[in-house]
XYZ file of C-alpha atoms in Angstrom:
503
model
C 0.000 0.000 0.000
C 1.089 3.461 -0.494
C -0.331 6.231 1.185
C -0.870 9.368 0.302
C -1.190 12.692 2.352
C -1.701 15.963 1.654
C -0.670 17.655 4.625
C -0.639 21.431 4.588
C -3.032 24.298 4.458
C -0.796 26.923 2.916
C -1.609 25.666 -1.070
C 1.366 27.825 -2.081
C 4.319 26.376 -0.894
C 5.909 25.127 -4.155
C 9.168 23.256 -3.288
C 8.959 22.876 -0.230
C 11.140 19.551 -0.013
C 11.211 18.636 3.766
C 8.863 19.553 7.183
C 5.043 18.374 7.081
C 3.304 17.441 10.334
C 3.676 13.818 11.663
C 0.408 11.749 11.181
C -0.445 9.270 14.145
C -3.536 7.361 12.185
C -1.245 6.394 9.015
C 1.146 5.539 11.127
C -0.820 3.549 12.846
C -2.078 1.615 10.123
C 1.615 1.616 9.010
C 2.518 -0.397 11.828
C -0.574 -2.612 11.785
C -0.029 -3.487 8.029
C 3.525 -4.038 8.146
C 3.108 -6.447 11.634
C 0.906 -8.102 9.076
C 3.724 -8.741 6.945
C 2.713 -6.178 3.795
C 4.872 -3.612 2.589
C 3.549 0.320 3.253
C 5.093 3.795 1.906
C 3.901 7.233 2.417
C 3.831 10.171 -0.451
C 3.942 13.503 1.888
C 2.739 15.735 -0.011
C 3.903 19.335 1.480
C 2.411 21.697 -1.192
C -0.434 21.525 -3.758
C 0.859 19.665 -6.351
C 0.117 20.662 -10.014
C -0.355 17.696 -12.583
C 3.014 16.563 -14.022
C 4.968 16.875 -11.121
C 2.329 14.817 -9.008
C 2.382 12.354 -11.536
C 6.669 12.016 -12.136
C 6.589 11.794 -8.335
C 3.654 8.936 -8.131
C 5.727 7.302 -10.775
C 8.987 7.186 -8.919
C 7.013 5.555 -6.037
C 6.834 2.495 -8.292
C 3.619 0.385 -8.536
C 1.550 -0.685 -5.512
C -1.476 -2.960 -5.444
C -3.423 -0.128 -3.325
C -2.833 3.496 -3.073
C -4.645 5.230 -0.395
C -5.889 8.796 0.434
C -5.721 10.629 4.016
C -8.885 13.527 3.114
C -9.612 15.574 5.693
C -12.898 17.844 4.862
C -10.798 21.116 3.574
C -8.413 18.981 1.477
C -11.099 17.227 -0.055
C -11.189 19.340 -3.758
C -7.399 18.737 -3.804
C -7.579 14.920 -3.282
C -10.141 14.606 -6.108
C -7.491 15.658 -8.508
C -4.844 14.052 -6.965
C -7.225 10.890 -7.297
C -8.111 11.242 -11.140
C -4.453 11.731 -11.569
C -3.480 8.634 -9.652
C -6.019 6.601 -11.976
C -4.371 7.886 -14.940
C -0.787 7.003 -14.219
C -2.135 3.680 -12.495
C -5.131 2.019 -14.200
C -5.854 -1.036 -12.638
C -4.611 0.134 -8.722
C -6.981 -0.136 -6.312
C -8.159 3.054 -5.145
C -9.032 3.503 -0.796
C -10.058 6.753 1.321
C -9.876 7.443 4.573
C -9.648 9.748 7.268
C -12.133 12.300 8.865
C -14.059 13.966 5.748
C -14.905 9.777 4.562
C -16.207 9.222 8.011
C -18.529 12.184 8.084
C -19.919 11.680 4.105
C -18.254 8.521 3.106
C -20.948 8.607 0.254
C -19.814 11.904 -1.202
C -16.288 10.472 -1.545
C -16.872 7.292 -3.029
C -19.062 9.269 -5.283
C -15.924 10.176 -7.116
C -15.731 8.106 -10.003
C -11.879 6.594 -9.807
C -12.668 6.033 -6.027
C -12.975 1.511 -5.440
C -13.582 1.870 -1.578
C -13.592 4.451 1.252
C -13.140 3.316 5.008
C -15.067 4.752 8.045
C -13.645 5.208 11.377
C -10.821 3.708 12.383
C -8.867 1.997 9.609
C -6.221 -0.636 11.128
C -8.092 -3.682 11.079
C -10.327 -3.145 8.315
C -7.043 -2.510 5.827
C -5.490 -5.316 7.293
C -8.004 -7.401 6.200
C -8.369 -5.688 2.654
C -4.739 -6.660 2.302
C -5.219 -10.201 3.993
C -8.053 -11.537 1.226
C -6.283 -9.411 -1.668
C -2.935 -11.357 -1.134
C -5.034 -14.418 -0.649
C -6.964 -14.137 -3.752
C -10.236 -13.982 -1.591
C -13.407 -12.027 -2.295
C -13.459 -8.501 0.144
C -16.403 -6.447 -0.265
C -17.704 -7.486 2.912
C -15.222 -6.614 4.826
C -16.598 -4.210 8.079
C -16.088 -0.496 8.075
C -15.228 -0.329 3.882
C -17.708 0.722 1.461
C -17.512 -0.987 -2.047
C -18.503 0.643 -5.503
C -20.074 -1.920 -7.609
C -19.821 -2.070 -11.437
C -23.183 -0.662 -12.029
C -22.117 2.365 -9.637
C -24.209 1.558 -6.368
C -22.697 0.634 -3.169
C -21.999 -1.527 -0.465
C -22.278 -0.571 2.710
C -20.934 -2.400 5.045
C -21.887 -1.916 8.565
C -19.234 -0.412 10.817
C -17.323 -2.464 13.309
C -17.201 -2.306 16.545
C -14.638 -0.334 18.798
C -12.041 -2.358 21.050
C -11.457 -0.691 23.983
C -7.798 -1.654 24.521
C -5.626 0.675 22.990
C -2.566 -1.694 23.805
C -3.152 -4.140 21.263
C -2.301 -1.781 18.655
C 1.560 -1.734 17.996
C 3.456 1.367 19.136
C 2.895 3.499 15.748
C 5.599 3.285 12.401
C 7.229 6.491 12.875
C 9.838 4.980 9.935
C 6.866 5.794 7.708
C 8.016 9.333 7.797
C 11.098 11.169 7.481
C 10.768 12.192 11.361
C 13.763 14.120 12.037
C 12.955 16.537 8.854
C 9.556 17.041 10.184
C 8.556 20.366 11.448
C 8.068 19.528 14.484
C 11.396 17.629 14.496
C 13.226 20.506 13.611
C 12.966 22.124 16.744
C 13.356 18.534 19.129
C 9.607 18.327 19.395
C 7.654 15.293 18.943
C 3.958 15.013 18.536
C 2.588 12.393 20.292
C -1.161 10.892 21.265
C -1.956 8.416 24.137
C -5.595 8.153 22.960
C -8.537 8.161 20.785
C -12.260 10.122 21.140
C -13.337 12.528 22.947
C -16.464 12.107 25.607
C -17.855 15.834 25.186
C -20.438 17.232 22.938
C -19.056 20.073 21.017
C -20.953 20.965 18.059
C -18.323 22.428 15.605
C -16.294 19.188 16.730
C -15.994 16.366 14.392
C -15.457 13.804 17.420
C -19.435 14.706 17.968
C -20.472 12.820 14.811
C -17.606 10.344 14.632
C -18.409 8.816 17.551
C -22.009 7.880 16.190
C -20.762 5.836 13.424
C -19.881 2.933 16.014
C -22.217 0.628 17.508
C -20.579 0.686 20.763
C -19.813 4.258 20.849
C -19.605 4.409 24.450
C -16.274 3.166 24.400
C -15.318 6.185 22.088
C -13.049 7.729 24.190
C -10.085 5.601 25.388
C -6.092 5.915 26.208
C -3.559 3.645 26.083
C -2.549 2.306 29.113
C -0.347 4.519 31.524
C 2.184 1.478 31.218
C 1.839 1.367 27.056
C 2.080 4.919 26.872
C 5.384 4.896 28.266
C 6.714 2.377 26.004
C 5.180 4.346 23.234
C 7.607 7.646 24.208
C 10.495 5.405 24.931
C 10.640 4.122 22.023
C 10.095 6.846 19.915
C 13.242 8.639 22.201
C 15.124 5.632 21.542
C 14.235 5.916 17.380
C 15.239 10.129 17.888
C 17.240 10.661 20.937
C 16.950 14.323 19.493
C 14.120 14.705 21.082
C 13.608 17.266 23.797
C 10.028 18.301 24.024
C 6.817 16.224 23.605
C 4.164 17.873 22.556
C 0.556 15.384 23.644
C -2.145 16.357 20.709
C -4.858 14.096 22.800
C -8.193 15.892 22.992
C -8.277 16.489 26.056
C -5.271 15.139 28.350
C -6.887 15.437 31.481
C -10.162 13.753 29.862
C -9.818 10.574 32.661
C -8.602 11.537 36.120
C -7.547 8.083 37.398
C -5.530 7.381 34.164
C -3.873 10.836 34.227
C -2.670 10.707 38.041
C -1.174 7.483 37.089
C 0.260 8.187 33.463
C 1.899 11.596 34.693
C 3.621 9.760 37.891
C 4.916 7.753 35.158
C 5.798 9.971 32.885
C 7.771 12.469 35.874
C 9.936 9.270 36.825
C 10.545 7.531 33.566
C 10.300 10.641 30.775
C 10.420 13.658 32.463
C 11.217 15.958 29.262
C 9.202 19.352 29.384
C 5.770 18.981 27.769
C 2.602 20.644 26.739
C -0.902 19.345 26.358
C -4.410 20.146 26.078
C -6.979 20.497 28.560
C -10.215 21.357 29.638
C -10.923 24.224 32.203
C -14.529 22.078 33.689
C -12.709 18.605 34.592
C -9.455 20.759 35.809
C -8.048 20.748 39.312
C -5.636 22.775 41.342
C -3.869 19.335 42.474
C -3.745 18.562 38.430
C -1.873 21.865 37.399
C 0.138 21.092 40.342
C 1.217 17.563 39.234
C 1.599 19.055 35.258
C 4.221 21.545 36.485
C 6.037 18.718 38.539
C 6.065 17.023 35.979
C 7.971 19.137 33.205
C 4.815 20.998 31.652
C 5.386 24.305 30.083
C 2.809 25.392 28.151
C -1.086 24.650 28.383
C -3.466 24.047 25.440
C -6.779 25.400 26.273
C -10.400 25.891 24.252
C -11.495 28.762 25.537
C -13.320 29.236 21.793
C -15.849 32.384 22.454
C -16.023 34.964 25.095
C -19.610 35.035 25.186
C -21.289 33.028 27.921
C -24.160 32.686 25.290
C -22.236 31.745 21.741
C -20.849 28.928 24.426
C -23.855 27.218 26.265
C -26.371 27.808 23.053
C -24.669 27.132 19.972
C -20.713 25.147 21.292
C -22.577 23.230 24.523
C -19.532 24.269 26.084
C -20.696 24.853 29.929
C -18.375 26.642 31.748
C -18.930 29.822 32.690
C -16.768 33.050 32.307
C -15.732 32.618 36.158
C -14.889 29.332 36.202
C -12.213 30.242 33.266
C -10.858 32.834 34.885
C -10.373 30.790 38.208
C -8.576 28.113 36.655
C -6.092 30.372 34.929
C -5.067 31.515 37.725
C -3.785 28.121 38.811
C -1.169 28.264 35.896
C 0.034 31.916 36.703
C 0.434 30.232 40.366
C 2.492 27.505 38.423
C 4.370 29.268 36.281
C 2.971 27.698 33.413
C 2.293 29.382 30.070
C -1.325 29.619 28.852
C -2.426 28.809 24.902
C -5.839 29.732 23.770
C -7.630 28.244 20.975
C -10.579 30.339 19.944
C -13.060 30.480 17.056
C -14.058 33.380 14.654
C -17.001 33.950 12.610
C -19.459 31.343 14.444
C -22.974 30.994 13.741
C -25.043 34.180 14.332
C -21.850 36.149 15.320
C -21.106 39.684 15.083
C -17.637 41.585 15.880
C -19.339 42.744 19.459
C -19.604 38.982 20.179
C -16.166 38.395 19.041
C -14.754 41.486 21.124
C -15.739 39.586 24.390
C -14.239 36.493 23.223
C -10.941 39.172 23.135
C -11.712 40.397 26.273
C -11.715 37.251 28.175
C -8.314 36.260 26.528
C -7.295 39.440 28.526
C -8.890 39.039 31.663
C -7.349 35.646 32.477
C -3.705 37.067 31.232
C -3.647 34.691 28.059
C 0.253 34.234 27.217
C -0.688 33.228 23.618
C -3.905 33.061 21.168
C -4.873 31.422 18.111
C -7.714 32.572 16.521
C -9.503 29.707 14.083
C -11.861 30.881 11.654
C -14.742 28.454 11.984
C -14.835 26.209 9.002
C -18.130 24.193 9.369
C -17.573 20.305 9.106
C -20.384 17.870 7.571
C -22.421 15.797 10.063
C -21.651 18.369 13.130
C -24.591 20.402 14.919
C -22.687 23.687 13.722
C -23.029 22.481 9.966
C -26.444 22.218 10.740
C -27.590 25.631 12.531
C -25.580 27.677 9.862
C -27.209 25.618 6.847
C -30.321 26.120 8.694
C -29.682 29.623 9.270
C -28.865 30.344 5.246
C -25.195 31.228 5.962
C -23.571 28.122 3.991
C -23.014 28.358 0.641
C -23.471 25.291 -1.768
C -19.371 25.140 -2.223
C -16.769 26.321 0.005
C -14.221 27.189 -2.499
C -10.869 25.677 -1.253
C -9.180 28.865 -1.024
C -12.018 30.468 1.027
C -11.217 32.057 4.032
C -14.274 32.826 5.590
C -16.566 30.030 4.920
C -19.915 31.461 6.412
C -21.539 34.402 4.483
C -23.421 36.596 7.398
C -24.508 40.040 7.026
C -24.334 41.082 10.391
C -20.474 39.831 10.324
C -18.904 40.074 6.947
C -15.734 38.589 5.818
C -13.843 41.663 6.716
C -14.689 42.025 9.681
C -14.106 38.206 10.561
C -10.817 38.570 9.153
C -9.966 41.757 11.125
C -10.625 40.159 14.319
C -8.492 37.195 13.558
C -5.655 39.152 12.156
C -5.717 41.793 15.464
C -6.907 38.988 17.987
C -3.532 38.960 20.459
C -2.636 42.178 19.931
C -5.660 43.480 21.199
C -6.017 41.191 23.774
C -2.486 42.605 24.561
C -3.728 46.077 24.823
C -7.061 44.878 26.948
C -5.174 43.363 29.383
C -3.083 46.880 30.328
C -6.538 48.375 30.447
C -7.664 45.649 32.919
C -4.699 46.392 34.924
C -4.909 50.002 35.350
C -6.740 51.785 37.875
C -10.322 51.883 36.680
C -10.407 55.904 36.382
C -8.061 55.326 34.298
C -8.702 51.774 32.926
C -12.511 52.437 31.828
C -11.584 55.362 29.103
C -8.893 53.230 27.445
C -10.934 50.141 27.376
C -13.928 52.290 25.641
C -11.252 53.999 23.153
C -10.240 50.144 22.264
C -14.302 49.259 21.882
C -13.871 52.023 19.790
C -10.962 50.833 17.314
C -12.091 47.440 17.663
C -16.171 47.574 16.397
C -16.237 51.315 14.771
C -17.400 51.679 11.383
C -15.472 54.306 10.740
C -12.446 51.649 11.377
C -10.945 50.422 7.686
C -10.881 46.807 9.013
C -10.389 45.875 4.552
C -7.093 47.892 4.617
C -5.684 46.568 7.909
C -6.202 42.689 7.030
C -4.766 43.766 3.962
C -1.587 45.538 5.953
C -1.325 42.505 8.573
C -1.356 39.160 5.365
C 1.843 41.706 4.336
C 3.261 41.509 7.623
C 2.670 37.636 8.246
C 3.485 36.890 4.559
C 7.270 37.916 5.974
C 6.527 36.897 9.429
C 6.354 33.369 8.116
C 8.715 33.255 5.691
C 11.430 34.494 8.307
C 9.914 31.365 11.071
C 10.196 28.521 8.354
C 13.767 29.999 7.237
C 15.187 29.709 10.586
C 12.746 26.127 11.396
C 14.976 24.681 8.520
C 17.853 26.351 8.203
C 18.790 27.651 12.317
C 16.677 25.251 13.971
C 19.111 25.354 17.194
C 18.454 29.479 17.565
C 14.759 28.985 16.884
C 14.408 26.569 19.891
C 16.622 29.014 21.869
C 14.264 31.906 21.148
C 11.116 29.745 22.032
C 12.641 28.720 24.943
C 13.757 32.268 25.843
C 9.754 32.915 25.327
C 8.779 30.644 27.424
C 10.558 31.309 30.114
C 10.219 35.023 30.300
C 6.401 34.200 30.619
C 7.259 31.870 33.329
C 9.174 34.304 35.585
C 6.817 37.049 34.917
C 3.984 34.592 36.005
């Protein structure tokens, strides 16, 4: 099998020859496949690929018996040519998708006429088998969790199998699938890592909300490798790339099972120790956990914070936690010393810029250290997709160069974009008015309402000013990422610990 995986969301990176995120489900099925005794590559792809160099580079693969695509939803148009393109330098391969956009509308992908089969959910065991009966000359098409285009064009859809709960019996993950020290992440002596699968919550711009309910036993959605396998996972990926100084855990939520975390991080103190960061969730969070974190060589937190108003939160994200509870558990991590991440999302459902100022503000009350601001891209199957279709802000096609997927009068594109270009640097600028004495405090923070939601404000030029800035900005972080890694990671570190001391 060869896999292929179009991993980036800049489209205009041509040349790029090494970097690219590390993937943990292909190599995953990686490991499974080759345990299994078959014989797995992976095609990175870095950049979008016109035609001919696709092809010359598809050809110098070699021939496989099955070539098969990672989609996720945004990379979806690009995969469709990649697709036709495969088909016409390989006629008779067989053609498999997988990933998170074929698990949300695995009809719309196997729609696509060169596409034979597309799997849903997880992939391991069902590829396994594909490759078990092909070798064996055996018929496949009812093979659990693949879907099967017949000659006439209809399909067969076979019913999803169940979950196992034990993460253990998987092998620890093929990280020779990938040219791992040249990865981004890599570069600076970070490795990406996950100790689990699923996600328990309801979030409705999540996918995890709809993949779960593709499983008949979806109860068991959510699960982690034991504290014991977990380990072994990170020891022998240090042992692989002893280069390795920071781990960086991309679960959903870290924290997600108490028992399992107050064992795993014991662990991982004694046996791993390396400084780490992680992502959490502020309702299932404890002082005695942000306690144990630090202890335990934890930097930086990952948190959703996602909107500032209590509303856009409880109504449309069924995220309950209210703007107090937020606040009170940042101020465990300023006690810690630890450096707080935000995730948030721009340009939700029934927005406007005065909802996305408070989601600003509350960056600034509980002293944020960093912010990324997501434009919220709506995915197929979730609740989200639903109210904005519902609500007339979807259009038929999301163009895959769109930036602003929802059209809304009441918060247009610039606007959106504004916000998310300005979003730290006014949350900067909120929290010096928070900290001033309110005679003084209350003016600036109206004259920042001011330059924030004013229509008299040319939001249009200033997006247009900041893509100029981070256009160089960028350029200037992926020069020195692969060319002076070592005083990139001094700088971050430098960062980092400036925003401990201060804390």
């Amino acid at each position: 099998m060869l896999l292929v995986y179009p991993d980036y969301t800049d489209r205009d990176m041509k040349g790029k020859v090494s970097g690219g995120n590390y993937s943990e489900g292909l190599a995953s099925i990686s490991a499974v496949l080759k345990q299994g005794g078959h014989h797995v590559e992976l095609l990175h792809l870095l950049y979008l690929h016109e035609e001919t160099e696709f092809k010359n580079k598809l050809r110098e693969k070699g021939e496989f018996d099955i070539i098969g695509f990672s989609i996720r939803t945004t990379a979806f148009p690009d995969a469709q040519l990649y697709i036709r393109w495969t088909r016409e330098v390989w006629p008779d391969v067989f053609i498999i998708c997988g990933s998170y956009h074929c698990t949300l509308v695995p009809g719309e992908v196997l729609a696509v006429p060169e596409v034979d089969c597309v799997c849903i959910g997880d992939g391991e065991y069902a590829e396994l088998e594909l490759c078990d009966k092909m070798s064996a000359g055996e018929d496949y098409t009812s093979i659990e969790s693949l879907w099967f285009k017949n000659g006439d064009g209809s399909f067969i859809k076979n019913p999803v199998r169940p979950l196992f709960a034990d993460l253990d019996r998987i092998p620890i993950p093929d990280f020779d699938l990938f040219d791992y020290d040249n990865l981004e992440s890599s570069k600076v002596n970070t490795a990406i890592v996950m100790m689990s699968r699923g996600c328990f919550f309801n979030c409705t711009y999540c996918g995890n909300s709809q993949f779960r309910n593709v499983y008949p036993n979806k109860k068991i959605y959510a699960r982690f490798r034991s504290p014991q396998n977990g380990i072994l996972y990170l020891k022998t990926l240090l042992e692989k790339h002893p280069n390795i100084k920071f781990i960086n855990f991309r679960d959903a939520i870290f924290n997600m099972f108490p028992k399992w975390f107050d064992e795993f991080i014991e662990l991982y103190k004694q046996e791993i120790h390396l400084p780490f960061t992680g992502n959490i969730r502020f309702d299932i969070l404890t002082e005695d956990t942000v306690r144990r974190m630090k202890e335990a060589g934890c930097y930086t937190i990952d948190m959703g914070l996602e909107s500032g108003d209590p509303e856009m939160r409880f109504k449309y994200l069924k995220r309950n936690m209210t703007d107090e509870m937020i606040i009170n558990c940042s101020k465990w991590f300023h006690k810690y010393g630890i450096s707080q991440l935000t995730y948030n999302i721009i340009g939700l459902p029934h927005e406007d810029i005065h909802r996305a100022l408070k989601t600003i503000k509350l960056n600034a009350r509980i002293k944020s250290d960093r912010t990324i601001a997501n434009i919220f891209y709506p995915y197929p199957g979730t609740k989200l997709y639903d109210i904005a279709k519902e609500a007339g802000y979807l259009p038929d096609v999301i163009p895959p160069d769109c930036r602003v997927p929802l059209r809304q009068e009441q918060f247009p594109e610039h606007e959106v974009l504004f916000i998310e270009a300005y979003f730290m640097h006014f949350v900067k600028r909120y929290k010096w008015a928070f900290a001033m004495p309110r005679w003084l405090g209350r003016p600036y923070e109206r004259f920042l309402d001011f330059r924030v939601t004013s229509r008299i404000v040319p939001h249009k030029f200033l997006v247009w000013v900041h893509d100029r800035y981070m256009g160089g900005r960028n350029k200037l972080r992926d020069f020195l990422v692969n060319h002076m890694p070592s005083l990139y990671l001094k700088l971050r570190m430098l960062r980092h610990h400036k925003r401990a001391k201060k804390n």
